[in-house]
């Protein structure tokens, strides 16, 4: 995170009101929240120095990401370096149907002076204060060459740090911008190979890192039908996916799900779920973060055109 963005974050965190905590306690709490705000999905001590790897799109700077965004998180484990089970055929069939629907959506021309708008909803555990439900709206420049904006609103729960407000977004290597997405191959095999090679050595398992990369691209990729379809077909090549017939995203919207679970029996409950509308097969987000809207805006802070 660059200094300008950190200053914007700090301005969203004024000192708590009365009754005041001791100064040392306030410092500890403030530093904890700043760590939450500046952390991004997929980053770890193992991969923070790997500058050649494309970063994941961050969906929620203050919310615990669905990832990410948002996104399938790094806790989604898909078997280690041992035997690789064959992908579940029911899940593969569903991913292919989702890909067909995605590919049929219209393509909208996008100019470099416009912004990709993404709205998400997630939660953040404030430890002793409780859990916040937050909505975040992002405006990211199409070409990544200008500043963006994040607008954060606490919908429910405690707000001891007054987190609602606007935050300027500088150029960030952890964001995959629209033009970068547009340049990716749309052949599923080539895309899978690029993602697989680009995530080598990352995450708790290679499969988890690859799925996190795919999941992070899905919101913005809805604006690029051919790429969107290729991402789902690439995901179908990764073992560990299964169908959840009655899934629900974190906003409570019901649908059909695809879950990517750990093959380690000790961590069998650690899994994340992508959720799709049962009729339209539209991507709703995950059980950790809901995708509320995606579009193209002419300027920062403006509603998307579609």
Coordinates of C-alpha atoms in Angstrom, one line a residue:
X1 CA 0.0 0.0 0.0
X2 CA 1.4 3.4 -1.0
X3 CA 1.8 6.3 1.5
X4 CA -1.1 8.3 0.0
X5 CA -3.5 5.4 0.4
X6 CA -2.3 4.8 4.0
X7 CA -2.9 8.5 4.8
X8 CA -6.4 8.2 3.4
X9 CA -7.0 5.1 5.6
X10 CA -5.7 6.9 8.7
X11 CA -8.0 9.8 8.1
X12 CA -10.9 7.3 8.3
X13 CA -9.8 6.3 11.8
X14 CA -10.2 9.2 14.3
X15 CA -9.7 8.6 18.0
X16 CA -12.7 7.0 19.7
X17 CA -15.1 9.2 21.6
X18 CA -15.8 9.2 25.3
X19 CA -15.2 7.2 27.5
X20 CA -11.5 7.4 26.3
X21 CA -9.3 4.3 26.6
X22 CA -5.8 4.7 27.9
X23 CA -3.5 6.1 25.2
X24 CA -1.5 2.9 25.0
X25 CA -4.7 0.8 24.5
X26 CA -5.9 3.2 21.8
X27 CA -2.6 2.8 20.0
X28 CA -2.8 -1.0 20.1
X29 CA -6.3 -1.0 18.7
X30 CA -5.6 1.5 16.0
X31 CA -2.5 -0.4 14.8
X32 CA -4.6 -3.6 14.7
X33 CA -7.2 -2.1 12.5
X34 CA -4.6 -0.5 10.2
X35 CA -3.1 -3.9 9.7
X36 CA -6.6 -5.2 8.8
X37 CA -7.1 -2.3 6.4
X38 CA -3.8 -2.6 4.6
X39 CA -3.7 -6.4 4.3
X40 CA -4.8 -8.0 1.0
X41 CA -6.0 -11.5 0.2
X42 CA -3.3 -13.9 -1.0
X43 CA -0.3 -12.1 0.5
X44 CA 2.0 -14.0 2.8
X45 CA 5.6 -14.0 3.9
X46 CA 6.2 -16.7 1.3
X47 CA 5.1 -14.7 -1.7
X48 CA 5.5 -11.1 -0.8
X49 CA 8.9 -10.9 -2.5
X50 CA 7.7 -12.6 -5.7
X51 CA 7.4 -9.5 -7.9
X52 CA 6.9 -11.4 -11.1
X53 CA 3.5 -12.8 -10.0
X54 CA 0.4 -10.9 -10.9
X55 CA -1.4 -9.8 -7.7
X56 CA -5.0 -10.6 -6.7
X57 CA -7.7 -8.0 -7.0
X58 CA -8.6 -6.7 -3.5
X59 CA -12.3 -6.6 -3.0
X60 CA -12.6 -5.3 0.5
X61 CA -9.9 -3.3 2.3
X62 CA -11.8 -3.2 5.6
X63 CA -14.0 -6.3 5.2
X64 CA -12.8 -9.8 5.7
X65 CA -12.8 -10.7 1.9
X66 CA -14.9 -13.1 0.2
X67 CA -12.1 -13.5 -1.7
X68 CA -11.3 -10.8 -2.4
X69 CA -11.7 -10.3 -3.7
X70 CA -13.1 -11.5 -3.0
X71 CA -12.9 -14.0 -3.8
X72 CA -11.9 -17.7 -2.9
X73 CA -9.6 -17.2 0.1
X74 CA -6.3 -18.8 0.8
X75 CA -8.1 -21.1 3.3
X76 CA -9.6 -23.0 0.4
X77 CA -7.3 -26.0 0.2
X78 CA -7.4 -28.5 -2.6
X79 CA -5.0 -31.3 -1.8
X80 CA -1.3 -31.1 -1.6
X81 CA 1.6 -32.4 -3.7
X82 CA 0.3 -36.0 -3.4
X83 CA -2.3 -37.7 -5.6
X84 CA -4.7 -35.4 -7.5
X85 CA -8.2 -36.7 -7.7
X86 CA -10.2 -36.3 -10.9
X87 CA -12.5 -33.3 -11.0
X88 CA -16.1 -34.1 -10.0
X89 CA -18.1 -34.5 -13.3
X90 CA -21.2 -32.8 -11.9
X91 CA -19.2 -29.8 -10.9
X92 CA -17.4 -29.7 -14.3
X93 CA -20.8 -29.9 -16.1
X94 CA -22.1 -27.0 -14.0
X95 CA -19.0 -24.9 -14.6
X96 CA -19.3 -25.5 -18.4
X97 CA -23.0 -24.4 -18.3
X98 CA -22.0 -21.3 -16.3
X99 CA -19.3 -20.6 -18.9
X100 CA -21.8 -20.9 -21.8
X101 CA -24.1 -18.4 -20.1
X102 CA -21.2 -16.0 -19.4
X103 CA -19.9 -16.2 -23.0
X104 CA -23.3 -15.2 -24.3
X105 CA -23.5 -11.9 -22.4
X106 CA -22.9 -8.7 -24.5
X107 CA -19.6 -6.9 -24.6
X108 CA -19.5 -3.2 -23.8
X109 CA -16.9 -0.9 -25.3
X110 CA -14.7 0.6 -22.6
X111 CA -12.6 3.7 -22.9
X112 CA -9.3 4.3 -21.0
X113 CA -10.7 7.4 -19.3
X114 CA -13.5 5.3 -17.6
X115 CA -13.6 3.4 -14.4
X116 CA -14.6 -0.2 -13.4
X117 CA -17.2 -0.1 -10.7
X118 CA -17.5 -3.0 -8.3
X119 CA -19.8 -3.1 -5.2
X120 CA -19.4 -5.8 -2.6
X121 CA -20.7 -6.7 0.9
X122 CA -18.7 -8.5 3.6
X123 CA -18.0 -8.6 7.3
X124 CA -15.2 -7.8 9.6
X125 CA -14.6 -9.2 13.0
X126 CA -13.7 -6.4 15.4
X127 CA -12.7 -8.9 18.1
X128 CA -14.1 -7.5 21.5
X129 CA -16.4 -5.1 19.7
X130 CA -18.2 -7.6 17.6
X131 CA -18.7 -8.2 13.8
X132 CA -19.4 -5.4 11.3
X133 CA -21.3 -5.8 8.1
X134 CA -19.8 -3.5 5.5
X135 CA -20.6 -2.4 1.9
X136 CA -17.8 -1.2 -0.3
X137 CA -17.9 0.5 -3.7
X138 CA -14.7 0.7 -5.8
X139 CA -14.0 2.8 -8.8
X140 CA -10.8 1.6 -10.4
X141 CA -9.3 3.2 -13.6
X142 CA -9.6 1.1 -16.6
X143 CA -5.9 1.5 -17.5
X144 CA -4.6 1.6 -14.0
X145 CA -2.8 4.9 -14.6
X146 CA -4.9 7.2 -12.4
X147 CA -6.1 7.2 -8.8
X148 CA -9.3 5.3 -7.9
X149 CA -11.8 5.5 -5.0
X150 CA -13.2 3.2 -2.4
X151 CA -16.4 4.2 -0.6
X152 CA -17.0 2.2 2.6
X153 CA -20.2 2.1 4.7
X154 CA -20.8 0.2 7.9
X155 CA -24.3 -1.3 7.5
X156 CA -24.6 -3.0 10.8
X157 CA -22.6 -3.7 14.0
X158 CA -20.3 -1.6 16.1
X159 CA -18.3 1.2 14.4
X160 CA -15.8 2.2 17.1
X161 CA -13.3 3.6 14.5
X162 CA -15.9 5.4 12.3
X163 CA -14.8 3.4 9.3
X164 CA -17.5 4.7 6.9
X165 CA -16.0 7.2 4.4
X166 CA -14.1 7.6 1.1
X167 CA -10.6 6.4 0.5
X168 CA -8.3 7.4 -2.4
X169 CA -6.8 4.4 -4.2
X170 CA -3.3 4.7 -5.7
X171 CA -1.7 2.5 -8.2
X172 CA -1.5 -1.0 -6.6
X173 CA 0.4 -4.1 -7.8
X174 CA -2.3 -6.2 -6.0
X175 CA -5.0 -5.0 -8.4
X176 CA -5.5 -6.6 -11.8
X177 CA -6.9 -3.7 -13.9
X178 CA -9.3 -4.0 -16.7
X179 CA -6.7 -3.6 -19.5
X180 CA -4.6 -6.3 -17.9
X181 CA -7.6 -8.7 -17.8
X182 CA -8.4 -7.8 -21.4
X183 CA -4.9 -9.0 -22.4
X184 CA -5.2 -12.5 -20.9
X185 CA -5.7 -15.4 -23.2
X186 CA -9.3 -16.6 -23.6
X187 CA -8.4 -20.1 -24.7
X188 CA -9.1 -22.1 -21.4
X189 CA -6.0 -24.3 -21.7
X190 CA -3.7 -21.3 -22.3
X191 CA -5.4 -19.4 -19.5
X192 CA -5.2 -22.3 -17.1
X193 CA -1.5 -22.8 -17.9
X194 CA -0.8 -19.1 -17.4
X195 CA -2.6 -19.0 -14.0
X196 CA -1.0 -22.3 -12.9
X197 CA 2.5 -21.1 -13.8
X198 CA 1.9 -17.7 -12.3
X199 CA 0.8 -19.1 -8.9
X200 CA 3.6 -21.6 -8.5
X201 CA 5.0 -21.6 -5.0
X202 CA 2.1 -19.5 -3.6
X203 CA -0.6 -20.3 -1.1
X204 CA -0.9 -23.3 1.2
X205 CA -1.3 -25.4 -2.0
X206 CA -0.8 -24.7 -5.6
X207 CA -4.5 -25.5 -6.3
X208 CA -5.6 -23.1 -3.7
X209 CA -3.5 -20.3 -5.1
X210 CA -4.7 -20.9 -8.6
X211 CA -8.4 -20.9 -7.5
X212 CA -7.8 -17.7 -5.5
X213 CA -6.4 -16.1 -8.6
X214 CA -9.4 -17.1 -10.7
X215 CA -11.9 -16.1 -8.0
X216 CA -10.2 -12.7 -7.7
X217 CA -10.8 -12.0 -11.4
X218 CA -14.4 -13.0 -11.6
X219 CA -16.2 -9.8 -10.7
X220 CA -14.4 -7.5 -13.2
X221 CA -14.2 -10.4 -15.8
X222 CA -18.0 -10.3 -16.0
X223 CA -17.4 -7.3 -18.3
X224 CA -15.3 -9.5 -20.6
X225 CA -17.6 -12.4 -21.6
X226 CA -15.0 -14.5 -23.4
X227 CA -12.5 -14.2 -20.6
X228 CA -15.2 -14.8 -18.0
X229 CA -16.2 -18.1 -19.7
X230 CA -12.5 -19.2 -20.0
X231 CA -12.0 -18.6 -16.2
X232 CA -14.8 -21.0 -15.4
X233 CA -13.5 -23.6 -17.8
X234 CA -10.0 -23.2 -16.3
X235 CA -11.5 -23.7 -12.8
X236 CA -13.1 -26.9 -14.1
X237 CA -9.6 -28.4 -14.6
X238 CA -8.7 -28.1 -10.9
X239 CA -9.6 -31.0 -8.7
X240 CA -11.5 -30.6 -5.4
X241 CA -14.6 -28.8 -6.7
X242 CA -18.1 -30.1 -5.9
X243 CA -21.7 -28.9 -6.2
X244 CA -23.7 -27.4 -3.4
X245 CA -27.4 -27.6 -4.4
X246 CA -28.6 -25.0 -1.9
X247 CA -25.9 -22.4 -1.3
X248 CA -26.2 -18.9 0.1
X249 CA -23.9 -15.8 -0.3
X250 CA -23.1 -13.7 2.7
X251 CA -25.9 -11.3 1.8
X252 CA -28.4 -14.1 2.2
X253 CA -29.1 -14.6 -1.5
X254 CA -29.8 -18.2 -2.3
X255 CA -28.5 -20.2 -5.3
X256 CA -26.5 -23.1 -6.4
X257 CA -22.9 -23.3 -5.3
X258 CA -19.5 -24.7 -6.2
X259 CA -17.2 -25.4 -3.2
X260 CA -13.5 -26.0 -3.3
X261 CA -12.6 -28.1 -0.3
X262 CA -9.5 -29.4 1.4
X263 CA -8.5 -32.9 0.8
X264 CA -6.9 -33.1 4.3
X265 CA -9.5 -34.8 6.6
X266 CA -8.3 -32.6 9.5
X267 CA -9.4 -29.5 7.6
X268 CA -12.5 -30.9 5.8
X269 CA -14.7 -28.1 7.1
X270 CA -12.4 -25.3 5.7
X271 CA -14.0 -24.5 2.4
X272 CA -15.4 -21.6 0.5
X273 CA -18.3 -21.5 -1.9
X274 CA -18.9 -19.6 -5.1
X275 CA -22.7 -18.9 -5.4
X276 CA -24.7 -18.6 -8.6
X277 CA -28.4 -17.7 -9.2
X278 CA -30.1 -21.0 -10.0
X279 CA -32.1 -19.7 -12.9
X280 CA -29.7 -17.2 -14.6
X281 CA -26.4 -18.7 -13.4
X282 CA -25.3 -15.2 -12.6
X283 CA -22.3 -15.0 -10.2
X284 CA -23.6 -13.7 -6.8
X285 CA -20.3 -13.8 -5.0
X286 CA -19.4 -16.3 -2.2
X287 CA -20.4 -17.2 1.3
X288 CA -17.7 -14.8 2.5
X289 CA -18.4 -11.7 0.3
X290 CA -21.4 -10.8 -1.9
X291 CA -21.0 -9.2 -5.3
X292 CA -23.7 -6.6 -5.5
X293 CA -22.8 -4.8 -8.8
X294 CA -20.3 -4.4 -11.6
X295 CA -20.3 -1.9 -14.4
X296 CA -18.5 0.9 -16.2
X297 CA -18.6 4.5 -14.8
X298 CA -17.6 7.7 -16.6
X299 CA -16.1 9.2 -13.5
X300 CA -15.2 8.5 -9.9
X301 CA -18.2 8.4 -7.6
X302 CA -20.7 8.1 -10.5
X303 CA -23.2 5.3 -10.9
X304 CA -22.2 2.8 -13.6
X305 CA -23.8 3.2 -17.0
X306 CA -25.3 -0.4 -17.1

